[in-house]
Amino acid sequence: MALLQAALLFLCPALLIVAALKDVTSYTIPNWISLALIVGFFPAALALGLPWSSLGLHVGIGVTALVVGMAMFALGWIGGGDAKVFAATALWLGWPASGTFLLATALAGGALAVLLLAMRSMLLRPYVSAGPSWLSRLAEPGENVPYGLAICIGGLAAFPPSALMVRLAGA
């Protein structure tokens, strides 16, 4: 049973990494990734014996994150795929790990912005442009920010102390 629980929990970090790679290389996060995160959460939570009250709290946090993500999307701060994967990740993390998730995502987003500014500078851009096409695109001034990478880093940082991981460790 512990192997099944661990395999179900592995789904979240694996999908976050796929989302980050897709966003960095194509500036899109496919809907199937967010959908797989949402659908995969419920068997993982049930397999780990998450109480119904905690399950409800996780869902509430996920819905709240979706509303916040939609607002950020409406303001043009993040893309639609970013908003969906942000909410799906918050669903997995629950409370109090969602606080760590927010902080780590914000810090990773700031670091990503500084890195992209450096890559897009006149000093580094010629060197970066010599790389693969997806890397050249990242170095284009005025291009979008693949915020899915920051969401992935935040999610991975907050995953170890999450309620589901704590339940696995206690099993």
PDB file of C-alpha atoms in Angstrom:
ATOM      1  CA  MET A   1       0.000   0.000   0.000  1.00  0.00           C
ATOM      2  CA  ALA A   2       2.860   2.389   0.805  1.00  0.00           C
ATOM      3  CA  LEU A   3       4.249   1.898  -2.703  1.00  0.00           C
ATOM      4  CA  LEU A   4       0.886   2.837  -4.242  1.00  0.00           C
ATOM      5  CA  GLN A   5       0.663   5.899  -1.987  1.00  0.00           C
ATOM      6  CA  ALA A   6       4.177   7.009  -2.944  1.00  0.00           C
ATOM      7  CA  ALA A   7       3.445   6.455  -6.635  1.00  0.00           C
ATOM      8  CA  LEU A   8       0.281   8.555  -6.408  1.00  0.00           C
ATOM      9  CA  LEU A   9       2.186  11.315  -4.602  1.00  0.00           C
ATOM     10  CA  PHE A  10       4.927  11.272  -7.238  1.00  0.00           C
ATOM     11  CA  LEU A  11       2.321  12.437  -9.768  1.00  0.00           C
ATOM     12  CA  CYS A  12       2.291  16.025  -8.474  1.00  0.00           C
ATOM     13  CA  PRO A  13       6.040  16.767  -8.638  1.00  0.00           C
ATOM     14  CA  ALA A  14       6.348  14.935 -11.966  1.00  0.00           C
ATOM     15  CA  LEU A  15       3.545  16.954 -13.554  1.00  0.00           C
ATOM     16  CA  LEU A  16       4.933  20.210 -12.138  1.00  0.00           C
ATOM     17  CA  ILE A  17       8.273  19.500 -13.789  1.00  0.00           C
ATOM     18  CA  VAL A  18       6.548  18.712 -17.106  1.00  0.00           C
ATOM     19  CA  ALA A  19       4.550  21.952 -16.843  1.00  0.00           C
ATOM     20  CA  ALA A  20       7.717  23.969 -16.190  1.00  0.00           C
ATOM     21  CA  LEU A  21       9.556  22.403 -19.117  1.00  0.00           C
ATOM     22  CA  LYS A  22       6.614  22.967 -21.457  1.00  0.00           C
ATOM     23  CA  ASP A  23       6.271  26.593 -20.351  1.00  0.00           C
ATOM     24  CA  VAL A  24       9.976  27.372 -20.690  1.00  0.00           C
ATOM     25  CA  THR A  25      10.216  25.818 -24.143  1.00  0.00           C
ATOM     26  CA  SER A  26       6.855  26.855 -25.633  1.00  0.00           C
ATOM     27  CA  TYR A  27       5.247  29.484 -23.360  1.00  0.00           C
ATOM     28  CA  THR A  28       2.244  27.205 -22.932  1.00  0.00           C
ATOM     29  CA  ILE A  29       1.080  24.787 -20.274  1.00  0.00           C
ATOM     30  CA  PRO A  30      -1.304  22.256 -21.803  1.00  0.00           C
ATOM     31  CA  ASN A  31      -4.680  21.858 -20.088  1.00  0.00           C
ATOM     32  CA  TRP A  32      -4.123  18.123 -19.644  1.00  0.00           C
ATOM     33  CA  ILE A  33      -1.410  18.834 -17.065  1.00  0.00           C
ATOM     34  CA  SER A  34      -3.718  20.861 -14.811  1.00  0.00           C
ATOM     35  CA  LEU A  35      -6.514  18.351 -15.343  1.00  0.00           C
ATOM     36  CA  ALA A  36      -4.213  15.439 -14.455  1.00  0.00           C
ATOM     37  CA  LEU A  37      -3.133  17.273 -11.288  1.00  0.00           C
ATOM     38  CA  ILE A  38      -6.740  17.826 -10.238  1.00  0.00           C
ATOM     39  CA  VAL A  39      -7.926  14.311 -11.061  1.00  0.00           C
ATOM     40  CA  GLY A  40      -4.816  12.719  -9.529  1.00  0.00           C
ATOM     41  CA  PHE A  41      -5.212  14.542  -6.232  1.00  0.00           C
ATOM     42  CA  PHE A  42      -8.353  12.691  -5.170  1.00  0.00           C
ATOM     43  CA  PRO A  43      -7.039   9.109  -5.417  1.00  0.00           C
ATOM     44  CA  ALA A  44      -3.833  10.215  -3.681  1.00  0.00           C
ATOM     45  CA  ALA A  45      -5.744  11.916  -0.861  1.00  0.00           C
ATOM     46  CA  LEU A  46      -8.065   8.932  -0.413  1.00  0.00           C
ATOM     47  CA  ALA A  47      -5.208   6.405  -0.536  1.00  0.00           C
ATOM     48  CA  LEU A  48      -3.429   8.340   2.208  1.00  0.00           C
ATOM     49  CA  GLY A  49      -6.577   8.495   4.336  1.00  0.00           C
ATOM     50  CA  LEU A  50      -6.901  12.284   4.281  1.00  0.00           C
ATOM     51  CA  PRO A  51      -9.897  13.154   6.500  1.00  0.00           C
ATOM     52  CA  TRP A  52     -12.953  14.600   4.757  1.00  0.00           C
ATOM     53  CA  SER A  53     -12.523  17.910   6.583  1.00  0.00           C
ATOM     54  CA  SER A  54      -8.953  18.199   5.303  1.00  0.00           C
ATOM     55  CA  LEU A  55     -10.083  17.203   1.825  1.00  0.00           C
ATOM     56  CA  GLY A  56     -12.617  20.029   1.906  1.00  0.00           C
ATOM     57  CA  LEU A  57      -9.931  22.457   3.048  1.00  0.00           C
ATOM     58  CA  HIS A  58      -7.692  21.402   0.153  1.00  0.00           C
ATOM     59  CA  VAL A  59     -10.546  21.955  -2.303  1.00  0.00           C
ATOM     60  CA  GLY A  60     -11.288  25.367  -0.776  1.00  0.00           C
ATOM     61  CA  ILE A  61      -7.646  26.393  -1.091  1.00  0.00           C
ATOM     62  CA  GLY A  62      -7.572  25.177  -4.701  1.00  0.00           C
ATOM     63  CA  VAL A  63     -10.723  27.145  -5.572  1.00  0.00           C
ATOM     64  CA  THR A  64      -9.363  30.258  -3.856  1.00  0.00           C
ATOM     65  CA  ALA A  65      -6.104  29.891  -5.791  1.00  0.00           C
ATOM     66  CA  LEU A  66      -8.086  29.560  -9.017  1.00  0.00           C
ATOM     67  CA  VAL A  67      -9.977  32.798  -8.314  1.00  0.00           C
ATOM     68  CA  VAL A  68      -6.705  34.590  -7.504  1.00  0.00           C
ATOM     69  CA  GLY A  69      -5.065  33.095 -10.602  1.00  0.00           C
ATOM     70  CA  MET A  70      -7.987  34.190 -12.788  1.00  0.00           C
ATOM     71  CA  ALA A  71      -7.673  37.722 -11.418  1.00  0.00           C
ATOM     72  CA  MET A  72      -3.942  37.758 -12.168  1.00  0.00           C
ATOM     73  CA  PHE A  73      -4.683  36.442 -15.668  1.00  0.00           C
ATOM     74  CA  ALA A  74      -7.330  39.137 -16.202  1.00  0.00           C
ATOM     75  CA  LEU A  75      -4.772  41.764 -15.185  1.00  0.00           C
ATOM     76  CA  GLY A  76      -2.277  40.323 -17.677  1.00  0.00           C
ATOM     77  CA  TRP A  77       0.212  39.327 -15.001  1.00  0.00           C
ATOM     78  CA  ILE A  78       0.258  35.597 -15.815  1.00  0.00           C
ATOM     79  CA  GLY A  79      -1.017  33.319 -18.550  1.00  0.00           C
ATOM     80  CA  GLY A  80      -4.117  31.156 -18.369  1.00  0.00           C
ATOM     81  CA  GLY A  81      -2.103  27.949 -18.104  1.00  0.00           C
ATOM     82  CA  ASP A  82      -0.144  29.462 -15.220  1.00  0.00           C
ATOM     83  CA  ALA A  83      -3.388  30.276 -13.374  1.00  0.00           C
ATOM     84  CA  LYS A  84      -4.717  26.736 -13.816  1.00  0.00           C
ATOM     85  CA  VAL A  85      -1.538  24.947 -12.753  1.00  0.00           C
ATOM     86  CA  PHE A  86      -1.197  27.373  -9.809  1.00  0.00           C
ATOM     87  CA  ALA A  87      -4.674  26.387  -8.582  1.00  0.00           C
ATOM     88  CA  ALA A  88      -4.118  22.668  -9.186  1.00  0.00           C
ATOM     89  CA  THR A  89      -0.858  22.813  -7.240  1.00  0.00           C
ATOM     90  CA  ALA A  90      -2.525  24.643  -4.349  1.00  0.00           C
ATOM     91  CA  LEU A  91      -5.141  21.863  -4.276  1.00  0.00           C
ATOM     92  CA  TRP A  92      -2.368  19.313  -3.657  1.00  0.00           C
ATOM     93  CA  LEU A  93      -0.581  21.379  -1.028  1.00  0.00           C
ATOM     94  CA  GLY A  94      -3.427  22.417   1.243  1.00  0.00           C
ATOM     95  CA  TRP A  95      -2.800  24.250   4.486  1.00  0.00           C
ATOM     96  CA  PRO A  96      -0.239  25.337   5.763  1.00  0.00           C
ATOM     97  CA  ALA A  97       2.025  24.338   2.847  1.00  0.00           C
ATOM     98  CA  SER A  98       0.167  26.748   0.548  1.00  0.00           C
ATOM     99  CA  GLY A  99       1.795  29.631   2.442  1.00  0.00           C
ATOM    100  CA  THR A 100       5.221  28.209   1.677  1.00  0.00           C
ATOM    101  CA  PHE A 101       4.063  27.697  -1.914  1.00  0.00           C
ATOM    102  CA  LEU A 102       3.072  31.359  -2.282  1.00  0.00           C
ATOM    103  CA  LEU A 103       6.325  32.625  -0.800  1.00  0.00           C
ATOM    104  CA  ALA A 104       8.565  30.246  -2.752  1.00  0.00           C
ATOM    105  CA  THR A 105       6.689  30.958  -6.000  1.00  0.00           C
ATOM    106  CA  ALA A 106       7.011  34.712  -5.493  1.00  0.00           C
ATOM    107  CA  LEU A 107      10.742  34.437  -4.753  1.00  0.00           C
ATOM    108  CA  ALA A 108      11.301  32.113  -7.721  1.00  0.00           C
ATOM    109  CA  GLY A 109       9.308  34.492  -9.925  1.00  0.00           C
ATOM    110  CA  GLY A 110      11.490  37.399  -8.842  1.00  0.00           C
ATOM    111  CA  ALA A 111      14.653  35.412  -9.516  1.00  0.00           C
ATOM    112  CA  LEU A 112      13.253  34.362 -12.902  1.00  0.00           C
ATOM    113  CA  ALA A 113      12.527  37.991 -13.787  1.00  0.00           C
ATOM    114  CA  VAL A 114      16.087  39.031 -12.878  1.00  0.00           C
ATOM    115  CA  LEU A 115      17.507  36.126 -14.898  1.00  0.00           C
ATOM    116  CA  LEU A 116      15.395  37.024 -17.940  1.00  0.00           C
ATOM    117  CA  LEU A 117      16.378  40.678 -17.675  1.00  0.00           C
ATOM    118  CA  ALA A 118      20.029  39.621 -17.660  1.00  0.00           C
ATOM    119  CA  MET A 119      19.502  37.266 -20.619  1.00  0.00           C
ATOM    120  CA  ARG A 120      17.720  40.034 -22.525  1.00  0.00           C
ATOM    121  CA  SER A 121      20.449  42.580 -21.884  1.00  0.00           C
ATOM    122  CA  MET A 122      22.656  43.745 -24.734  1.00  0.00           C
ATOM    123  CA  LEU A 123      25.621  42.138 -22.980  1.00  0.00           C
ATOM    124  CA  LEU A 124      24.311  38.552 -22.766  1.00  0.00           C
ATOM    125  CA  ARG A 125      21.703  38.378 -25.527  1.00  0.00           C
ATOM    126  CA  PRO A 126      24.134  37.603 -28.371  1.00  0.00           C
ATOM    127  CA  TYR A 127      25.472  34.607 -26.448  1.00  0.00           C
ATOM    128  CA  VAL A 128      22.068  33.281 -25.440  1.00  0.00           C
ATOM    129  CA  SER A 129      20.735  33.736 -28.972  1.00  0.00           C
ATOM    130  CA  ALA A 130      23.344  31.273 -30.217  1.00  0.00           C
ATOM    131  CA  GLY A 131      21.595  28.498 -28.270  1.00  0.00           C
ATOM    132  CA  PRO A 132      18.480  26.500 -29.083  1.00  0.00           C
ATOM    133  CA  SER A 133      15.464  28.368 -30.470  1.00  0.00           C
ATOM    134  CA  TRP A 134      13.519  28.157 -27.196  1.00  0.00           C
ATOM    135  CA  LEU A 135      16.456  29.745 -25.339  1.00  0.00           C
ATOM    136  CA  SER A 136      16.745  32.484 -27.966  1.00  0.00           C
ATOM    137  CA  ARG A 137      13.062  33.206 -27.507  1.00  0.00           C
ATOM    138  CA  LEU A 138      13.562  33.588 -23.751  1.00  0.00           C
ATOM    139  CA  ALA A 139      16.212  36.222 -24.507  1.00  0.00           C
ATOM    140  CA  GLU A 140      13.910  38.273 -26.756  1.00  0.00           C
ATOM    141  CA  PRO A 141      13.202  41.688 -25.226  1.00  0.00           C
ATOM    142  CA  GLY A 142       9.516  42.162 -24.571  1.00  0.00           C
ATOM    143  CA  GLU A 143       8.789  38.425 -24.659  1.00  0.00           C
ATOM    144  CA  ASN A 144       6.568  36.896 -21.980  1.00  0.00           C
ATOM    145  CA  VAL A 145       7.771  35.309 -18.750  1.00  0.00           C
ATOM    146  CA  PRO A 146       7.308  31.536 -18.431  1.00  0.00           C
ATOM    147  CA  TYR A 147       5.921  31.805 -14.908  1.00  0.00           C
ATOM    148  CA  GLY A 148       5.137  28.080 -14.871  1.00  0.00           C
ATOM    149  CA  LEU A 149       8.792  27.608 -13.955  1.00  0.00           C
ATOM    150  CA  ALA A 150       8.353  29.713 -10.804  1.00  0.00           C
ATOM    151  CA  ILE A 151       5.149  27.857  -9.947  1.00  0.00           C
ATOM    152  CA  CYS A 152       6.992  24.551 -10.319  1.00  0.00           C
ATOM    153  CA  ILE A 153       9.824  25.679  -8.048  1.00  0.00           C
ATOM    154  CA  GLY A 154       7.335  26.956  -5.471  1.00  0.00           C
ATOM    155  CA  GLY A 155       5.330  23.744  -5.621  1.00  0.00           C
ATOM    156  CA  LEU A 156       8.398  21.541  -5.281  1.00  0.00           C
ATOM    157  CA  ALA A 157       9.660  23.619  -2.343  1.00  0.00           C
ATOM    158  CA  ALA A 158       6.308  23.351  -0.543  1.00  0.00           C
ATOM    159  CA  PHE A 159       5.613  19.694  -1.336  1.00  0.00           C
ATOM    160  CA  PRO A 160       7.759  17.981   1.359  1.00  0.00           C
ATOM    161  CA  PRO A 161       5.932  19.643   4.307  1.00  0.00           C
ATOM    162  CA  SER A 162       2.491  19.245   2.677  1.00  0.00           C
ATOM    163  CA  ALA A 163      -0.248  17.341   4.507  1.00  0.00           C
ATOM    164  CA  LEU A 164      -0.111  14.452   2.028  1.00  0.00           C
ATOM    165  CA  MET A 165       3.651  13.985   2.380  1.00  0.00           C
ATOM    166  CA  VAL A 166       3.380  14.184   6.164  1.00  0.00           C
ATOM    167  CA  ARG A 167       0.701  11.468   6.058  1.00  0.00           C
ATOM    168  CA  LEU A 168       2.942   9.301   3.865  1.00  0.00           C
ATOM    169  CA  ALA A 169       5.860   9.719   6.272  1.00  0.00           C
ATOM    170  CA  GLY A 170       3.600   8.737   9.154  1.00  0.00           C
ATOM    171  CA  ALA A 171       2.250   5.654   7.374  1.00  0.00           C
TER     172      ALA A 171
END
